[in-house]
CSV table of C-alpha atoms in Angstrom, one decimal:
chain,number,residue,atom,x,y,z
A,1,MET,CA,-1.8,-7.9,6.3
A,2,ASP,CA,-5.5,-10.2,6.9
A,3,ASN,CA,-6.3,-13.2,7.1
A,4,LYS,CA,-8.3,-12.0,3.1
A,5,THR,CA,-4.2,16.1,5.3
A,6,LEU,CA,-5.5,19.2,7.0
A,7,VAL,CA,-3.3,21.9,5.5
A,8,LEU,CA,-1.8,24.6,8.2
A,9,CYS,CA,-3.9,28.2,7.5
A,10,THR,CA,-1.0,29.6,6.5
A,11,ILE,CA,0.0,27.3,3.9
A,12,ALA,CA,-2.8,27.0,2.2
A,13,ALA,CA,-3.0,31.1,2.4
A,14,PHE,CA,0.1,31.5,0.1
A,15,SER,CA,-0.4,28.7,-2.0
A,16,PRO,CA,-3.4,28.0,-4.0
A,17,LEU,CA,-1.9,25.4,-6.0
A,18,PHE,CA,-1.1,23.2,-3.0
A,19,ALA,CA,-4.0,21.3,-1.6
A,20,SER,CA,-4.2,18.8,1.2
A,21,ALA,CA,-4.3,14.6,0.8
A,22,ALA,CA,-7.2,14.2,2.0
A,23,SER,CA,-9.2,13.1,-0.4
A,24,GLU,CA,-13.2,13.5,-1.2
A,25,GLN,CA,-13.7,9.7,0.4
A,26,GLU,CA,-17.5,9.0,1.2
A,27,VAL,CA,-18.5,10.9,3.6
A,28,THR,CA,-18.9,8.3,7.1
A,29,SER,CA,-20.4,8.4,10.7
A,30,HIS,CA,-17.4,7.1,12.8
A,31,VAL,CA,-18.2,5.6,16.1
A,32,SER,CA,-16.2,6.8,19.4
A,33,ASP,CA,-13.5,6.9,21.1
A,34,LYS,CA,-15.3,4.6,24.0
A,35,GLN,CA,-16.1,2.3,21.4
A,36,ILE,CA,-12.6,2.3,20.1
A,37,LYS,CA,-11.6,1.9,24.2
A,38,GLU,CA,-13.5,0.0,24.7
A,39,GLN,CA,-11.9,-2.7,21.8
A,40,ARG,CA,-8.2,-2.3,22.9
A,41,SER,CA,-10.0,-3.6,26.5
A,42,ALA,CA,-11.0,-6.8,24.7
A,43,LEU,CA,-7.6,-7.1,23.0
A,44,ALA,CA,-5.5,-6.7,26.7
A,45,THR,CA,-7.8,-9.2,28.7
A,46,ASN,CA,-8.1,-11.5,25.7
A,47,THR,CA,-4.4,-11.8,25.6
A,48,GLN,CA,-3.1,-11.6,29.3
A,49,SER,CA,-0.8,-14.2,29.9
A,50,LYS,CA,-2.0,-16.2,27.0
A,51,GLY,CA,1.5,-16.1,25.4
A,52,PHE,CA,0.3,-14.2,22.8
A,53,GLY,CA,3.5,-12.9,20.7
A,54,PRO,CA,4.2,-9.7,20.0
A,55,GLN,CA,1.0,-7.6,17.7
A,56,SER,CA,0.9,-5.2,14.6
A,57,PRO,CA,0.8,-2.3,13.3
A,58,ARG,CA,2.5,-0.5,15.5
A,59,ASP,CA,4.0,3.2,15.2
A,60,ILE,CA,7.0,2.9,13.8
A,61,ASP,CA,9.0,5.8,15.3
A,62,LEU,CA,8.7,4.7,18.8
A,63,ILE,CA,9.9,0.7,19.0
A,64,GLN,CA,9.3,-0.2,22.1
A,65,GLY,CA,7.4,-2.7,24.6
A,66,ARG,CA,7.4,-5.2,26.9
A,67,ASN,CA,6.2,-8.6,24.9
A,68,LYS,CA,8.5,-11.1,25.9
A,69,GLN,CA,7.8,-13.8,23.4
A,70,VAL,CA,10.5,-14.2,20.6
A,71,PHE,CA,11.0,-15.4,17.8
A,72,SER,CA,13.8,-15.7,15.3
A,73,GLN,CA,13.4,-13.7,12.1
A,74,ALA,CA,13.3,-13.6,9.3
A,75,PRO,CA,16.1,-14.3,6.4
A,76,GLU,CA,15.9,-11.2,4.1
A,77,TYR,CA,13.1,-10.9,2.3
A,78,THR,CA,15.0,-11.8,-1.5
A,79,LYS,CA,16.4,-14.9,0.2
A,80,MET,CA,12.6,-16.1,0.3
A,81,ASN,CA,9.5,-16.9,-1.5
A,82,LEU,CA,7.0,-13.8,-2.3
A,83,CYS,CA,3.5,-15.0,-1.2
A,84,ASN,CA,0.6,-12.6,-1.3
A,85,ILE,CA,0.4,-8.8,-2.5
A,86,HIS,CA,-2.7,-6.3,-1.2
A,87,PHE,CA,-2.8,-3.0,0.6
A,88,HIS,CA,-5.2,-1.8,3.2
A,89,LYS,CA,-7.1,1.8,3.0
A,90,ASN,CA,-4.9,4.4,4.6
A,91,ALA,CA,-1.8,3.0,6.4
A,92,GLU,CA,-1.9,0.5,9.5
A,93,HIS,CA,1.2,1.4,10.7
A,94,LYS,CA,1.9,5.2,12.1
A,95,GLY,CA,5.3,7.2,11.5
A,96,GLY,CA,7.6,8.4,9.1
A,97,GLU,CA,4.3,10.4,6.8
A,98,PHE,CA,2.1,9.4,7.3
A,99,THR,CA,1.0,10.4,10.8
A,100,GLN,CA,-2.1,12.4,10.6
A,101,TYR,CA,-5.7,9.9,12.3
A,102,ALA,CA,-8.0,9.2,9.9
A,103,GLY,CA,-10.7,8.8,12.3
A,104,ASN,CA,-11.9,6.0,14.1
A,105,GLY,CA,-13.9,5.6,10.9
A,106,ASP,CA,-16.8,2.4,11.3
A,107,GLY,CA,-15.6,-0.1,15.2
A,108,GLN,CA,-14.7,-2.0,11.5
A,109,GLY,CA,-11.5,-1.2,10.0
A,110,TYR,CA,-12.3,1.4,7.2
A,111,HIS,CA,-12.1,5.2,7.3
A,112,SER,CA,-9.4,4.7,10.0
A,113,GLY,CA,-6.0,4.0,10.2
A,114,TYR,CA,-3.5,7.3,9.2
A,115,LYS,CA,-3.0,9.3,6.0
A,116,TYR,CA,-0.1,10.8,4.8
A,117,SER,CA,0.9,14.0,6.2
A,118,GLY,CA,2.1,16.4,3.1
A,119,ILE,CA,0.4,18.1,0.9
A,120,LEU,CA,-0.5,17.4,-2.5
A,121,THR,CA,-1.0,19.8,-5.3
A,122,GLN,CA,-4.2,20.6,-6.4
A,123,GLN,CA,-4.2,18.9,-9.5
A,124,GLU,CA,-2.7,15.6,-8.6
A,125,LEU,CA,-6.1,15.7,-6.9
A,126,SER,CA,-8.5,16.3,-9.6
A,127,PRO,CA,-11.1,14.5,-9.3
A,128,LEU,CA,-11.6,10.6,-12.0
A,129,LYS,CA,-15.3,10.8,-13.4
A,130,TYR,CA,-15.4,6.8,-12.2
A,131,GLU,CA,-14.8,5.2,-9.4
A,132,VAL,CA,-11.7,2.7,-8.6
A,133,GLY,CA,-11.2,-0.5,-6.3
A,134,ALA,CA,-15.3,0.5,-5.2
A,135,SER,CA,-16.2,-2.1,-2.7
A,136,LYS,CA,-19.7,-1.7,-0.2
A,137,HIS,CA,-16.3,0.4,1.8
A,138,GLY,CA,-16.6,2.9,-0.7
A,139,SER,CA,-13.9,3.4,-3.2
A,140,LEU,CA,-10.4,5.0,-3.6
A,141,TYR,CA,-10.0,8.3,-4.6
A,142,PRO,CA,-6.8,10.7,-5.4
A,143,GLY,CA,-5.4,12.0,-2.0
A,144,ASP,CA,-5.5,8.6,-0.5
A,145,THR,CA,-3.5,6.7,1.5
A,146,ILE,CA,-2.7,3.0,1.1
A,147,GLU,CA,-0.4,0.5,2.9
A,148,ALA,CA,0.8,-2.4,0.8
A,149,HIS,CA,2.2,-5.6,2.0
A,150,TYR,CA,4.3,-7.9,0.6
A,151,VAL,CA,4.5,-10.4,2.1
A,152,TYR,CA,6.6,-13.0,2.1
A,153,SER,CA,7.0,-17.1,3.3
A,154,THR,CA,9.8,-19.3,3.1
A,155,ALA,CA,7.7,-22.1,3.1
A,156,GLN,CA,8.1,-23.4,-1.1
A,157,VAL,CA,4.9,-21.8,-2.6
A,158,SER,CA,4.2,-19.0,-5.7
A,159,PRO,CA,2.1,-16.2,-5.8
A,160,GLY,CA,-1.6,-16.0,-4.8
A,161,PRO,CA,-4.2,-15.4,-3.3
A,162,THR,CA,-5.2,-14.4,0.7
A,163,LEU,CA,-2.7,-15.3,3.0
A,164,GLY,CA,-3.1,-19.2,3.1
A,165,SER,CA,-0.4,-19.0,-0.4
A,166,CYS,CA,2.0,-18.7,2.0
A,167,PHE,CA,2.2,-22.2,3.1
A,168,SER,CA,2.3,-25.4,1.6
A,169,ASP,CA,1.1,-29.4,2.3
A,170,THR,CA,4.9,-29.9,3.3
A,171,ASN,CA,4.7,-27.0,5.6
A,172,LYS,CA,2.7,-25.1,8.0
A,173,ASN,CA,4.6,-23.2,9.8
A,174,PRO,CA,6.6,-21.3,7.6
A,175,GLN,CA,8.8,-17.7,8.6
A,176,LEU,CA,6.2,-15.2,7.3
A,177,ARG,CA,8.4,-11.4,6.4
A,178,VAL,CA,6.2,-8.3,4.9
A,179,GLU,CA,8.0,-5.5,3.3
A,180,THR,CA,5.6,-2.7,3.5
A,181,GLN,CA,5.4,0.6,1.4
A,182,VAL,CA,3.0,3.3,1.9
A,183,TYR,CA,1.4,4.5,-0.8
A,184,VAL,CA,-0.5,7.9,-2.4
A,185,LEU,CA,-3.2,7.9,-4.9
A,186,VAL,CA,-2.4,10.7,-7.3
A,187,ASN,CA,-4.5,11.6,-10.5
A,188,ASP,CA,-0.8,11.5,-12.9
A,189,PRO,CA,-0.4,9.9,-15.8
A,190,GLU,CA,3.7,10.6,-14.8
A,191,ALA,CA,3.6,9.7,-11.5
A,192,ASN,CA,4.9,6.1,-10.3
A,193,ASN,CA,3.1,2.8,-12.5
A,194,PHE,CA,0.9,0.6,-9.2
A,195,ILE,CA,2.0,-3.0,-11.4
A,196,GLU,CA,5.1,-2.0,-12.3
A,197,LEU,CA,6.1,-2.2,-8.4
A,198,THR,CA,4.2,-5.5,-8.3
A,199,LYS,CA,5.8,-7.5,-11.2
A,200,LEU,CA,6.3,-10.3,-11.0
A,201,GLY,CA,9.5,-12.4,-11.4
A,202,MET,CA,11.9,-15.1,-10.9
A,203,THR,CA,14.9,-14.6,-8.8
A,204,ASN,CA,17.9,-17.0,-7.8
A,205,GLY,CA,15.7,-19.0,-7.6
A,206,VAL,CA,12.2,-18.1,-5.5
A,207,ASN,CA,9.4,-15.8,-6.4
A,208,GLN,CA,9.8,-11.9,-6.1
A,209,ALA,CA,7.9,-8.6,-6.5
A,210,VAL,CA,11.6,-7.6,-8.5
A,211,ASN,CA,9.9,-3.2,-7.6
A,212,ILE,CA,9.5,-2.9,-3.8
A,213,PRO,CA,11.5,0.7,-3.2
A,214,ASN,CA,14.5,0.3,-2.1
A,215,ASN,CA,14.3,4.7,-1.7
A,216,THR,CA,11.8,5.7,1.1
A,217,GLY,CA,14.1,6.3,3.5
A,218,THR,CA,15.9,2.5,5.6
A,219,PRO,CA,12.7,0.5,6.7
A,220,VAL,CA,12.3,0.2,10.2
A,221,GLN,CA,12.4,-3.8,11.6
A,222,TYR,CA,10.7,-5.4,14.6
A,223,ALA,CA,8.8,-8.2,15.6
A,224,GLY,CA,4.7,-8.5,15.4
A,225,SER,CA,2.1,-10.2,13.6
A,226,THR,CA,-0.3,-9.8,11.4
A,227,THR,CA,-3.1,-7.4,11.2
A,228,GLY,CA,-6.4,-6.7,9.9
A,229,PRO,CA,-9.3,-5.4,11.4
A,230,SER,CA,-10.6,-9.3,12.2
A,231,TYR,CA,-8.0,-8.9,15.7
A,232,ASN,CA,-9.0,-5.1,17.1
A,233,GLU,CA,-10.1,-7.6,19.7
A,234,ILE,CA,-8.6,-11.3,19.7
A,235,GLY,CA,-4.5,-11.4,19.1
A,236,SER,CA,-3.6,-12.9,16.0
A,237,PRO,CA,-0.8,-16.2,16.6
A,238,PHE,CA,0.4,-15.6,13.8
A,239,GLN,CA,4.6,-14.0,13.6
A,240,VAL,CA,6.0,-11.9,11.5
A,241,SER,CA,9.3,-10.2,10.7
A,242,TRP,CA,8.4,-6.5,10.1
A,243,SER,CA,10.2,-4.2,7.4
A,244,VAL,CA,8.0,-0.6,6.7
A,245,ARG,CA,9.6,2.2,5.1
A,246,PRO,CA,8.8,5.2,6.8
A,247,GLN,CA,8.7,7.2,3.7
A,248,ILE,CA,5.7,7.2,1.1
A,249,MET,CA,5.9,7.1,-2.9
A,250,LYS,CA,3.3,8.8,-5.3
A,251,VAL,CA,1.4,7.0,-7.3
A,252,SER,CA,-1.1,6.9,-10.4
A,253,ILE,CA,-4.9,6.0,-8.6
A,254,ASN,CA,-5.2,4.9,-12.3
A,255,SER,CA,-2.6,2.3,-12.1
A,256,VAL,CA,-3.7,1.0,-8.8
A,257,GLY,CA,-7.5,0.8,-10.7
A,258,THR,CA,-5.7,-1.1,-13.8
A,259,TRP,CA,-4.2,-4.1,-10.8
A,260,LEU,CA,-7.5,-4.1,-8.8
A,261,LYS,CA,-8.7,-5.5,-12.7
A,262,ASN,CA,-6.1,-8.1,-12.7
A,263,ASN,CA,-3.6,-9.8,-10.2
A,264,VAL,CA,-3.1,-13.5,-9.6
A,265,PHE,CA,-4.0,-12.3,-5.8
A,266,ASP,CA,-7.9,-11.8,-6.0
A,267,GLU,CA,-7.2,-8.2,-4.7
A,268,HIS,CA,-10.3,-5.9,-6.4
A,269,TYR,CA,-10.2,-3.5,-3.2
A,270,ALA,CA,-9.0,-2.4,0.1
A,271,HIS,CA,-9.1,-4.3,2.6
A,272,GLY,CA,-9.3,-2.0,6.2
A,273,VAL,CA,-7.2,-1.8,9.6
A,274,ARG,CA,-6.4,-2.9,12.4
A,275,ASN,CA,-6.8,-0.5,15.7
A,276,LEU,CA,-3.1,0.8,16.0
A,277,VAL,CA,-1.4,-1.8,18.8
A,278,ASN,CA,-0.3,0.3,21.7
A,279,ASN,CA,-0.7,-1.8,24.8
A,280,PRO,CA,2.8,-2.3,26.0
A,281,ASP,CA,2.8,-6.1,26.6
A,282,LEU,CA,1.5,-6.4,23.4
A,283,LEU,CA,4.8,-4.6,21.7
A,284,SER,CA,7.9,-5.9,20.5
A,285,ASP,CA,10.8,-4.0,22.2
A,286,HIS,CA,12.9,-4.6,19.0
C-alpha cells in the first residue's frame, strides 16, 4: 500500500496450448544485486533502534520475525470503512501462487516484485491492440500479475484517492487494514471483471468493497506497515494489519483498463513495489 513465468521445457514441449504467465512487457534493464543489497542495508541502518514497527511486504509462507514493536490488530474489514483501492504491478508479497521473482527492476519499484508462478493459455496471453494503464514506467499486458490493496480505516471516512482518504480531521490515528488479492490479467472476456471486484456499497453502516474474493485461500494475517518503493531505504511509520490471500484470481485485462479510466480513487496506472522485507528485525512473528 502506497502514500500515492518460466514454464518447464517438458511442459512447453508437451503442452503447446499453454504458455508461461509472463507478459509481453517492455524490455527494461535491471539494476544490479549490489544496488538492491545497498538499499536493504540502508533500510537496516535507517531503522535500527528507532522504534519502527514491523514492515511490509514479506514472504507470507514464512511468518517469522523478531520485531518487538506491537500494536492492536485492526477489526475485521467488514466493521471498518473502505477508504482506498489501488494496485501494484507484480505482487509486492511473495508466497502462495506468486513466487516467481520478476527481477531487480529499475531500483525504484518498477519491473520488480513477484509474478504468478502458474501457466496460462495462448488465448489468455494474446496481445491487445491498445495499451492499458500506460505510464512512463510502462503498461499492463495479458499475463501480468497485479496485487490489489483494499484499504480500510476505523475513521469515519469515504472511499477516495491515496492513503490520505483513510484519515479524517477527527481521527488522525485510525487503525488500518489491507485486504489483499493478487490478480493475473488475461485476455478473456469471460474472466472475472475487475469492476465488479471493486464494486462499492454500504453494509451495516460502513463503506465496503462488496465483492472482495472469498475463494482464493485462507488469508495470511500479520502485522506490518504501508508499502511502496518510497520505503525501500527508510521505514514506514504507518501500522497496518494485513490479510493476504495466497491464491491468484484471473481477471479480464479489459475490465482493468476500463476501471483505470473511471474510478473514485483517481487511479490510472499501476504502482511500483517495495523491496521484499527479509530483515528479521523488521518482521513480526505474528
